[in-house]
Coordinates of C-alpha atoms in Angstrom, one line a residue:
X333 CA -204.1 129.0 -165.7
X334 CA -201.1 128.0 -163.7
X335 CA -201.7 130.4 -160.7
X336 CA -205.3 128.6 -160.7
X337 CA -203.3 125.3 -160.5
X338 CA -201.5 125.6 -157.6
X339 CA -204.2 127.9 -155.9
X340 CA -206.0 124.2 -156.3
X341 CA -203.0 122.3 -155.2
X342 CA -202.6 125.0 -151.9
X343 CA -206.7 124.1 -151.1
X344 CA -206.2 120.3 -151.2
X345 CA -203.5 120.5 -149.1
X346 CA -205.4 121.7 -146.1
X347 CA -207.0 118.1 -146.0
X348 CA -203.4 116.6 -145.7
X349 CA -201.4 115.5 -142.7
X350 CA -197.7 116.4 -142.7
X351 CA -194.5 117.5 -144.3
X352 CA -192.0 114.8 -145.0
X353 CA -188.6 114.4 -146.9
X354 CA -188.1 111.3 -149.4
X355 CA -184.7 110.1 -149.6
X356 CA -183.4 107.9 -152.6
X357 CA -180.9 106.0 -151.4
X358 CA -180.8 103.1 -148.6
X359 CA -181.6 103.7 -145.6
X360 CA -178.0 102.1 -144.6
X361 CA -175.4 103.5 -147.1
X362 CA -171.9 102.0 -147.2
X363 CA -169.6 104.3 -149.8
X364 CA -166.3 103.6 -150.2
X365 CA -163.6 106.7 -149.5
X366 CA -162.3 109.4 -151.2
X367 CA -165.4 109.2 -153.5
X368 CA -168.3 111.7 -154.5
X369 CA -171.2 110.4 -154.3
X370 CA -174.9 112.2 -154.0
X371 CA -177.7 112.1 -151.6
X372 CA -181.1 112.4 -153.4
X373 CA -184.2 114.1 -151.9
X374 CA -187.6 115.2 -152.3
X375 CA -189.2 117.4 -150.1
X376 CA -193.2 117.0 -150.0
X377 CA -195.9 118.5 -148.8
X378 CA -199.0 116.9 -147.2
X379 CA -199.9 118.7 -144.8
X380 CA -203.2 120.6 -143.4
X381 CA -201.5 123.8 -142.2
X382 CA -202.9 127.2 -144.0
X383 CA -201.0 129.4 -145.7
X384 CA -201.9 132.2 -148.8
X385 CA -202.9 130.8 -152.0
X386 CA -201.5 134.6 -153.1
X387 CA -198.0 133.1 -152.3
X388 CA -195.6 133.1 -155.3
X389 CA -194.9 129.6 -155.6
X390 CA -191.8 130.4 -157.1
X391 CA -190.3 132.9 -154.8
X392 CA -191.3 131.4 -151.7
X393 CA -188.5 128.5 -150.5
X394 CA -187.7 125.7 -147.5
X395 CA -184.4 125.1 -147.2
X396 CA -183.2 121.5 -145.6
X397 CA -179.6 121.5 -143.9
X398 CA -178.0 117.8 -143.7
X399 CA -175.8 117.2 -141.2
X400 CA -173.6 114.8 -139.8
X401 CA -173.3 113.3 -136.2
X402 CA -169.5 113.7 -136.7
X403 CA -168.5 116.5 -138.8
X404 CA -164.5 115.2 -139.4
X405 CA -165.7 112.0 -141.2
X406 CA -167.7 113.5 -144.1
X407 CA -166.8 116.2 -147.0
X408 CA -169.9 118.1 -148.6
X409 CA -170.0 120.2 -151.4
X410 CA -173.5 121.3 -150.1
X411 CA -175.1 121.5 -146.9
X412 CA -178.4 122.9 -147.6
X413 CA -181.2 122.1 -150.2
X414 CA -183.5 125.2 -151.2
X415 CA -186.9 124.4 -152.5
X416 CA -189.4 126.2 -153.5
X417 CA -193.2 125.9 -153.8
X418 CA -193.4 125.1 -157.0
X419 CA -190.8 122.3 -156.8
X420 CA -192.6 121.1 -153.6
X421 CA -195.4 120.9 -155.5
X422 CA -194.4 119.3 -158.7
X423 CA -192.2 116.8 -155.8
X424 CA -188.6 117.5 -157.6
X425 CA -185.7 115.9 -156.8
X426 CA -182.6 117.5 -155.4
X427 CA -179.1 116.5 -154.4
X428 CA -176.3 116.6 -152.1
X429 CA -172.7 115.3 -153.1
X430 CA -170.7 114.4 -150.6
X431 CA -167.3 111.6 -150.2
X432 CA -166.6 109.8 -147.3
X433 CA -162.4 110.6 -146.2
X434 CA -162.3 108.6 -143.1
X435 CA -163.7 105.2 -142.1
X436 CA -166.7 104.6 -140.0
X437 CA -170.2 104.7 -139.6
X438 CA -172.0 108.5 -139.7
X439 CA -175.9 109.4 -139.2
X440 CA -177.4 112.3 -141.0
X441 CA -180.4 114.4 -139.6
X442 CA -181.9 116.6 -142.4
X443 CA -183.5 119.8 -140.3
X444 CA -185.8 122.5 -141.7
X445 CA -184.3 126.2 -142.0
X446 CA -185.2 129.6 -143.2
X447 CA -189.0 128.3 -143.4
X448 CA -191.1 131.7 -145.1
X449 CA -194.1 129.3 -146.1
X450 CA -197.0 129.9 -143.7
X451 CA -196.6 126.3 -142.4
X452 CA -196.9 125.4 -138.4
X453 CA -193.1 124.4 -139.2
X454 CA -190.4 126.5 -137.5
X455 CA -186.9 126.6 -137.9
X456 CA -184.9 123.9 -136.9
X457 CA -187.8 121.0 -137.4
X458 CA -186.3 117.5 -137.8
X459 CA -187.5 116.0 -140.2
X460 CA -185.6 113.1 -140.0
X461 CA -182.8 110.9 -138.9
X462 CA -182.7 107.3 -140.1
X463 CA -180.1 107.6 -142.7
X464 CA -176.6 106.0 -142.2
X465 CA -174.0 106.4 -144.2
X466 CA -170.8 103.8 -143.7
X467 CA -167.8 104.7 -145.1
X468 CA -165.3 101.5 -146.5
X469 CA -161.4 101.6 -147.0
X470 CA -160.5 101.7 -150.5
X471 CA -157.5 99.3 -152.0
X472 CA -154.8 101.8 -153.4
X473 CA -152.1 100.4 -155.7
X474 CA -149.3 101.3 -153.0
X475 CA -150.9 98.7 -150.6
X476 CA -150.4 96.2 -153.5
X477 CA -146.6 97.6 -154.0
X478 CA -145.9 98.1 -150.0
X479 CA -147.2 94.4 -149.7
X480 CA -145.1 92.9 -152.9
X481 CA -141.9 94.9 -152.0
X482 CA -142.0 94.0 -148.5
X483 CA -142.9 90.2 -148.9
X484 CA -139.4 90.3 -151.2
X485 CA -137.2 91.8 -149.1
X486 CA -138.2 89.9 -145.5
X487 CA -137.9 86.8 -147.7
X488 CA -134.2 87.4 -148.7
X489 CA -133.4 89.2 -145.2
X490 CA -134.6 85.4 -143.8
X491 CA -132.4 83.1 -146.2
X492 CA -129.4 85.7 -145.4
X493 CA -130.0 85.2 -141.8
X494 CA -130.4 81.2 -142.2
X495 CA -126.8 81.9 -143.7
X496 CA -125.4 83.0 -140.3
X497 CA -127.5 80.3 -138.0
X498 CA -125.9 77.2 -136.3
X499 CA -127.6 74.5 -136.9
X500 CA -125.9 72.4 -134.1
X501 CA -127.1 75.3 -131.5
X502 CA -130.8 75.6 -133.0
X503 CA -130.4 71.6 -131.8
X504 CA -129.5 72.2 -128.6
X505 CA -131.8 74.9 -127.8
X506 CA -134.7 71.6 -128.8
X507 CA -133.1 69.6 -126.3
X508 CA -132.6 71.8 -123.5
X509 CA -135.4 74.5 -124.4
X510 CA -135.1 76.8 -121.8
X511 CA -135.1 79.9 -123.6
X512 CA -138.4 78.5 -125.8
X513 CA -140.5 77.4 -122.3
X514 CA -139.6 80.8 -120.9
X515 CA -140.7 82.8 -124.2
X516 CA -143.6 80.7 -124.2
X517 CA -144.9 81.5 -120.9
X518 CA -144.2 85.2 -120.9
X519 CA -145.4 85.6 -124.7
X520 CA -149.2 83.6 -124.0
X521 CA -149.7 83.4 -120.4
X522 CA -148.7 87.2 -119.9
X523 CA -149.6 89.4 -122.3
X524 CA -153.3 88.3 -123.5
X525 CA -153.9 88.8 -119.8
X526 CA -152.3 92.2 -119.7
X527 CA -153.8 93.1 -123.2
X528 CA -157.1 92.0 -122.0
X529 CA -156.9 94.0 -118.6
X530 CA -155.1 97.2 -120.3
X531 CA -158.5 97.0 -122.6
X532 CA -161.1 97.1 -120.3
X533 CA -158.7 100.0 -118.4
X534 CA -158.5 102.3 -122.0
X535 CA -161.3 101.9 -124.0
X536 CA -165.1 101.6 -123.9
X537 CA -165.6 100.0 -127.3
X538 CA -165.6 96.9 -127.5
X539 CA -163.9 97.0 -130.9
X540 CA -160.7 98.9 -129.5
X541 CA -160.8 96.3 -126.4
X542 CA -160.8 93.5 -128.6
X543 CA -158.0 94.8 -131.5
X544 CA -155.8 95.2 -128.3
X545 CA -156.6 91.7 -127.3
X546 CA -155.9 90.1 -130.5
X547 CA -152.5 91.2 -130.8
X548 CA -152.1 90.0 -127.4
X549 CA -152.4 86.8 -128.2
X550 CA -150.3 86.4 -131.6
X551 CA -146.9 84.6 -131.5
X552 CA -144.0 86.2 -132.2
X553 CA -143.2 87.9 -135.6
X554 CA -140.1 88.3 -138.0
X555 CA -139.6 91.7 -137.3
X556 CA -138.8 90.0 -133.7
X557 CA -135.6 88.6 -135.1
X558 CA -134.5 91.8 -137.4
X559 CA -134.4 93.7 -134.2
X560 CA -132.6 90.6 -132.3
X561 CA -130.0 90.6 -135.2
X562 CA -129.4 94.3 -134.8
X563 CA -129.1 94.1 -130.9
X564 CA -126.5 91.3 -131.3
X565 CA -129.0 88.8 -129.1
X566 CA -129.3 85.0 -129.6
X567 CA -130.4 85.2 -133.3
X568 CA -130.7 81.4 -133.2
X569 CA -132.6 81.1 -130.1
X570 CA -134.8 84.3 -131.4
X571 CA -135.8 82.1 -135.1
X572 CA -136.4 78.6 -132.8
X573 CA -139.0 80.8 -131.0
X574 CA -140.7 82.4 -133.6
X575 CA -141.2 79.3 -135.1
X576 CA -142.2 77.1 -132.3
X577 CA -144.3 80.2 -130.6
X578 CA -146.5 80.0 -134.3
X579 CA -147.1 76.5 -133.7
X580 CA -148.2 76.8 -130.4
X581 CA -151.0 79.8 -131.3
X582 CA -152.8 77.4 -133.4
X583 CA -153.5 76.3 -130.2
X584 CA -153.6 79.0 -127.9
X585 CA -155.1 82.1 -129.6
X586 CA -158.6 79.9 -130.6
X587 CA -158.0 79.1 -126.3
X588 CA -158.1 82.5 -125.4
X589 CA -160.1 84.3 -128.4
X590 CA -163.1 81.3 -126.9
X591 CA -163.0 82.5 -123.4
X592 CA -161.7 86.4 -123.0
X593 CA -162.5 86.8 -126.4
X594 CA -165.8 86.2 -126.2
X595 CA -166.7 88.7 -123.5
X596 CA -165.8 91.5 -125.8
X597 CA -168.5 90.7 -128.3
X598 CA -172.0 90.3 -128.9
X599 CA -174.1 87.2 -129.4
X600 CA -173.9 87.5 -132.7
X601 CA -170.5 87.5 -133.7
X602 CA -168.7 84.7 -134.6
X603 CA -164.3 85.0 -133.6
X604 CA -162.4 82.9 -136.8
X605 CA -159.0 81.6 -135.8
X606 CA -156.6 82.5 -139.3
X607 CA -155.3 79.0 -139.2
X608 CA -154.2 79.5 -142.7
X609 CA -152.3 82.9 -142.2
X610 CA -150.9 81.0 -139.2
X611 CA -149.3 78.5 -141.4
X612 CA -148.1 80.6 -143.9
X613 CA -146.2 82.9 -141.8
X614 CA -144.5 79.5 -140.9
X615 CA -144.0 78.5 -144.1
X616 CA -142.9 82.0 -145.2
X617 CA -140.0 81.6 -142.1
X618 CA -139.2 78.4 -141.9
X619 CA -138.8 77.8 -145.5
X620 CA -136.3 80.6 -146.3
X621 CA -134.4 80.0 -143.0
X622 CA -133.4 76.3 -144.3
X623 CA -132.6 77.9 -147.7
X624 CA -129.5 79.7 -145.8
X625 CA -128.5 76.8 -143.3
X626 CA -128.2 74.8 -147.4
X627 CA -126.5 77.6 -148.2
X628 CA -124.3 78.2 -145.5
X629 CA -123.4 74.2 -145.7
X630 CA -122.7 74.3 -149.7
X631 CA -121.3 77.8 -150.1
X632 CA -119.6 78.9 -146.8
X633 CA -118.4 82.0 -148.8
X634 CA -121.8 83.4 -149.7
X635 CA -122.6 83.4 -145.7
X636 CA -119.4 85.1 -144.9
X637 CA -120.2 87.9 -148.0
X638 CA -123.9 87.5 -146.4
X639 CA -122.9 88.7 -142.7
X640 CA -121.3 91.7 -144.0
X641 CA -124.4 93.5 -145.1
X642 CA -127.2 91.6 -143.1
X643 CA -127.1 94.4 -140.8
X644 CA -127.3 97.2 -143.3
X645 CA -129.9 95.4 -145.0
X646 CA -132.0 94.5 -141.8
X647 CA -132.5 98.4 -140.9
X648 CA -133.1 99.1 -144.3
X649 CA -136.0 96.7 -144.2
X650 CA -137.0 98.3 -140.6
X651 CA -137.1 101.8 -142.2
X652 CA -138.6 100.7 -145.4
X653 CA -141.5 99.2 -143.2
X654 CA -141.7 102.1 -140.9
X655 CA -141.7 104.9 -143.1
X656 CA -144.2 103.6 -146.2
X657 CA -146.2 101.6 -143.7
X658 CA -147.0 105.3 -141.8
X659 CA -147.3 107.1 -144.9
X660 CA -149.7 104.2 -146.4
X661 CA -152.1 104.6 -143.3
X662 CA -152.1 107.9 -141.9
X663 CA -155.5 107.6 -142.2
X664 CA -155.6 105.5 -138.9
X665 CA -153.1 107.7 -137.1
X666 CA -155.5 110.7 -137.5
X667 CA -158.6 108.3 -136.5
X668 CA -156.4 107.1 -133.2
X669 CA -157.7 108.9 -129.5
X670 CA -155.0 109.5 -126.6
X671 CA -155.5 105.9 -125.1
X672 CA -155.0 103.7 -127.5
X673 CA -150.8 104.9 -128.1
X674 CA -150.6 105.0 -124.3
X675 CA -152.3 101.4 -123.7
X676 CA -149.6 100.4 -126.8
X677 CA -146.8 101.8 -125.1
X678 CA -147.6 99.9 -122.0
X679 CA -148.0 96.9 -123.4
X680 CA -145.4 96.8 -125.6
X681 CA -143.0 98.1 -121.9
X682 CA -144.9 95.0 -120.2
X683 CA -143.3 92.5 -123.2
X684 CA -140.0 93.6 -122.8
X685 CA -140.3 93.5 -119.0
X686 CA -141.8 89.8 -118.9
X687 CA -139.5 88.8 -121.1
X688 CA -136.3 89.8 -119.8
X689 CA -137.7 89.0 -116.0
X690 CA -138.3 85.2 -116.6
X691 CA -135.0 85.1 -118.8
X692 CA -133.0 86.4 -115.8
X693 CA -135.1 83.8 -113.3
X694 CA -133.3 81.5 -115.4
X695 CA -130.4 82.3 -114.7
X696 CA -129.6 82.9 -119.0
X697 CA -127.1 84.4 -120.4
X698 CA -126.9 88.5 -121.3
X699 CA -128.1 87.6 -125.4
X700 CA -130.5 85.0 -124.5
X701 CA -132.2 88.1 -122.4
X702 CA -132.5 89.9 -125.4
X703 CA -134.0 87.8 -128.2
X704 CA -136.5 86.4 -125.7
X705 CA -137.5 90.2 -124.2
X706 CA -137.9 91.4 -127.7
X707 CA -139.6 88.3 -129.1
X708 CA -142.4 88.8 -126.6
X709 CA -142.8 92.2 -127.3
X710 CA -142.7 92.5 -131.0
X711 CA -145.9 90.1 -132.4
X712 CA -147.0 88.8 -135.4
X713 CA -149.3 92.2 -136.0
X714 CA -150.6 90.3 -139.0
X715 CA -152.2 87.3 -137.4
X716 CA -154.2 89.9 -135.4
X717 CA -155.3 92.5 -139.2
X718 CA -156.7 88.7 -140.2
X719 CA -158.7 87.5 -137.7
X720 CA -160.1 91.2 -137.7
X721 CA -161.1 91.0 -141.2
X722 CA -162.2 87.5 -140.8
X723 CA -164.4 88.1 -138.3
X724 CA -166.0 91.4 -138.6
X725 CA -167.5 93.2 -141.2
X726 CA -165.9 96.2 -143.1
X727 CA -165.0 99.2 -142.0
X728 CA -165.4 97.3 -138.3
X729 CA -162.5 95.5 -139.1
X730 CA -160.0 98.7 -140.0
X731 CA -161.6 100.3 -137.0
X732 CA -161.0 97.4 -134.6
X733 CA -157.0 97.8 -136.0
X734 CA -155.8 101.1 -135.1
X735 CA -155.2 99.8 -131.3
X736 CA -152.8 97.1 -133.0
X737 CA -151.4 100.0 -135.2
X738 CA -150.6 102.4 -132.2
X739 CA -149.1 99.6 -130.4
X740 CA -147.2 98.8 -133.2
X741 CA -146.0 102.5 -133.7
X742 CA -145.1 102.6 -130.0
X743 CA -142.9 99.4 -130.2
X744 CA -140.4 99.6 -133.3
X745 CA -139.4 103.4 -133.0
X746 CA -138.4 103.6 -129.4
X747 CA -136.0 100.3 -130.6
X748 CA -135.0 102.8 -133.7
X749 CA -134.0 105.7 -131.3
X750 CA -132.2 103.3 -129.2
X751 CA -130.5 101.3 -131.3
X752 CA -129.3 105.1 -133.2
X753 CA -127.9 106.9 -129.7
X754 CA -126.1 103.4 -128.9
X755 CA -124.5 104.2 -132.6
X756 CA -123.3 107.5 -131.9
X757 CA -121.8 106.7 -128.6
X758 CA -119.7 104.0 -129.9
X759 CA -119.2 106.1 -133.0
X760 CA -118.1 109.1 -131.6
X761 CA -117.4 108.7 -127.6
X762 CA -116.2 106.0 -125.9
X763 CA -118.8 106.0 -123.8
X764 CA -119.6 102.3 -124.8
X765 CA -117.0 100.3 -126.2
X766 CA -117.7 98.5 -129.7
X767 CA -119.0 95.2 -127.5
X768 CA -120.8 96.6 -125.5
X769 CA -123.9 94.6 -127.2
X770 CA -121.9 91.6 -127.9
X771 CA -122.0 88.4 -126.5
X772 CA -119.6 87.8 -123.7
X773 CA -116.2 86.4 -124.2
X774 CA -115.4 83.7 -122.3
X775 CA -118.9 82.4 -121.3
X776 CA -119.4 78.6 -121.1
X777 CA -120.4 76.5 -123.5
X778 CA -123.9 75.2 -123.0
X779 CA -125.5 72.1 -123.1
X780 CA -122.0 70.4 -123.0
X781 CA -121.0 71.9 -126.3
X782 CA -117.0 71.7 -127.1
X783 CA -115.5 74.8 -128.1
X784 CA -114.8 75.8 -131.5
X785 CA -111.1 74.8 -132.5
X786 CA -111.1 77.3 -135.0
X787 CA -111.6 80.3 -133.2
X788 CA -109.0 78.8 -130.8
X789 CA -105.0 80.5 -131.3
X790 CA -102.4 78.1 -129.4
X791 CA -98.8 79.1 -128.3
X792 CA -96.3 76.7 -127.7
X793 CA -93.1 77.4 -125.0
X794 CA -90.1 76.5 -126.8
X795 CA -88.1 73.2 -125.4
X796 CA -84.8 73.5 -123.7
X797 CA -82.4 73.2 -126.5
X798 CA -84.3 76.0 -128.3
X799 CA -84.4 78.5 -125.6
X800 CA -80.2 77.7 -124.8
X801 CA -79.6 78.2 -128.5
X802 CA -82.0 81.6 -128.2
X803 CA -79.9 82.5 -125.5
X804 CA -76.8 82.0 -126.6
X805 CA -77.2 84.0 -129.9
X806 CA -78.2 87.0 -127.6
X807 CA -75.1 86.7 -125.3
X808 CA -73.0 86.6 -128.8
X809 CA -74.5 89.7 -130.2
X810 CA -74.2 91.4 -126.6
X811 CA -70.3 90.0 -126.5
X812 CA -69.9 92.2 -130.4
X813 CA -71.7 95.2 -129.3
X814 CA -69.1 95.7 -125.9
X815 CA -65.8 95.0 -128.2
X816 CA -67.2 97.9 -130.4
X817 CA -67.7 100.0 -127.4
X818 CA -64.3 99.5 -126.6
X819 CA -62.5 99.7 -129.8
X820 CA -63.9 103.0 -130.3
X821 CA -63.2 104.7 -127.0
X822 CA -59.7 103.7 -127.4
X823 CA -59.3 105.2 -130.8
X824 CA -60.7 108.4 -129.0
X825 CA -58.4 108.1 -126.2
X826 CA -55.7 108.3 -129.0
X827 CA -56.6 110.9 -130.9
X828 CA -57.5 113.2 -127.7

């Protein structure tokens, strides 16, 4: 009875049109990583092609292979589908698992192999290629942990550094700002137009070109004044400009994001300035900064206890960044191409070099040059992950960041291998003395500043009366010392 069924079934099919595959998911799949999920299909028949009815429908198979347009992005479990007649027939569903392990976008084309059906089909048929599957970051509890543990520490690190500020300097850096004005031309004039340019020169998507560009125009960051501390640079000058530089962005970055910006994406996208982010990384700097200057004012002890480990503590925070921050996304250092590490490398080489340039042009002292060459360089990197995610959809957004991540990579660790050989010279060699990084002795005080009394060790010349007593004392102990000379050679004399 059966064979007479699907003898039926193989007649009525020569008055059908086609072969075609029947998927069961959306056409547009986003999955989230590290996650099995499974494809449904159904492979049917409905076609006009002859073939035997003497066939056994179920020893005779069509096998579907799904593959990827990128094979790195996607895990399967199974690649190929085998169906037979008589689950053609009876349209049964089969499945493939698969889980998504890095981000992006993939398209799948399900081809027809190892065809023994007497169909006008051959091997290698496409039978389709509409499916997209997009693949979404996941939040782990260590991004959570990393987040909390970090938040803590740079919040501690500030106060302790607000500890060791002079308030009476931060004032005269306001009134005369030279230092600001210079970081301010070099840090949003500069590099948005380098970031922009270096963009264009690297990368062809315009996601890459604008993650570069984004970081290019964020204001200057606390890790800025970590590395400023441990380079013995203005530390004062390097807080006024982190903090005025994140007041002026609220300005600037919606200035350039509307005119550069723009040309780096479609129509249809809308840029969103993180005002709020903008003014909590203020808030988060400022805030704990005046805790320590309080501090500092009521309890001069704890600053002095303070400055003995802020530089311990401040690489410890560098490291602890560093080294759970790469462990946390090595995802996006797999995902990163050649350019975007060399575009970071340059751009981060083009901060320090504008930096120290206009500081030199004027005319500022050695430590000044430092806090303002590194404050340009190293920005507030996340400014730029929230306007990302603000203004482009998921994965997009992680996508679009792995330009700020290589730049980031290719800023703090050349400071790391610097700042460690300096170390071992001074440790070791006397190659460089122990100030070789500190500020100079002797330099002027600016902006008409008196010098500090205390740091100031007076000798006084004795008066006249003094100095004859002084001298006379001498001559009387010299006057002993000859009689004793003589007494005793005589008593030789004698006894020779």
């Amino acid at each position: 009875m059966s064979w007479f069924f699907y003898s039926l079934v193989l007649m009525a099919l020569q008055t059908s049109a086609g072969l075609y595959l029947e998927s069961f998911s959306p056409t547009t799949w986003k999955v989230l990583e590290d996650t099995d999920y499974n494809l449904t299909l159904s492979l049917r028949l409905n076609s006009s092609d002859l073939f035997s009815p003497s066939l056994d429908p179920t020893r005779t198979y069509v096998e579907v292979l799904v593959k990827p347009d990128e094979e790195w992005k996607l895990n399967f479990a199974n690649r190929s589908l085998q169906f037979s007649l008589d689950e053609v027939i009876r349209e049964e569903n089969k499945s493939v698992t698969f889980s998504g392990y890095y981000w992006g976008r993939s398209q799948l084309s399900l081809s027809l192999i190892n065809n023994n059906l007497d169909l006008q089909f051959p091997n290698g048929t496409l039978l389709r290629d509409d499916l997209f599957i997009i693949v979404d970051r996941k939040a782990l509890v260590l991004d959570y942990v990393f987040i909390a543990f970090g938040f803590t520490f740079m919040l501690f690190n500030n106060v302790n550094m607000g500890a060791q500020l002079d308030l009476n300097v931060i004032i005269g850096v306001l009134k005369r700002p030279l230092g600001p004005v210079c970081g301010f031309l070099s840090q949003f004039v500069c590099m948005p137009v380098v970031s922009f340019l270096l963009g264009w020169a690297f990368f062809e998507n315009p996601q890459d070109r604008l993650g570069l560009f984004t970081l290019g125009c964020c204001p200057g960051g606390t890790m800025s004044n970590f590395w400023t501390l441990m380079f013995n640079g203005d530390i004062n000058l390097s807080i006024t400009m982190t903090a005025v530089s994140t007041m002026a962005a609220m300005g600037m970055m919606p200035l350039w994001m509307f005119t550069l910006g723009q040309k780096l994406l479609s129509d249809n996208n809308n840029l969103k300035i993180p005002f709020g982010n903008l003014a909590g990384s203020l808030i988060t700097l400022t805030v704990p900064v005046i805790v320590g200057i309080f501090i500092k004012h009521k309890r001069p002890d704890w600053a002095k206890k303070g400055s003995r480990i802020i530089k311990p503590f401040t690489f410890a925070i560098i490291l602890f960044f560093m080294t759970i921050g790469i462990f946390n996304s090595y995802k996006a250092f797999m995902m990163m191409t050649w350019e975007m590490p060399v575009a970071g490398v340059i751009l981060s080489f083009c901060g320090y070099a504008f930096g120290a340039v206009f500081a030199m042009l004027w005319c500022l002292a050695r430590d000044k040059v430092i806090a303002i060459s590194i404050e340009t360089a190293l920005q507030n990197a996340g400014v730029a992950f929230i306007l990302l995610k603000l203004s482009l959809p998921s994965p997009d957004s992680d996508l679009a960041s792995l330009p700020v991540v290589a730049t980031i990579m290719m800023t703090g660790p050349p400071l790391i291998i610097i700042y460690g050989i300096i170390f071992l010279l001074r440790r070791f060699t006397n190659l460089l003395p122990e100030n070789c990084l500190e500020k100079p002795q002797g330099s002027e005080p600016e902006d008409g500043k008196e010098t500090d009394q205390e740091n100031v060790t007076v000798t006084f010349l004795p008066d006249a009366d003094q100095g004859q007593r002084a001298m006379s004392r001498t001559e009387e102990k010299l006057h002993q010392h000859v009689i004793a000379l003589e007494g005793l050679t005589k008593k030789k004399l004698m006894e020779s």
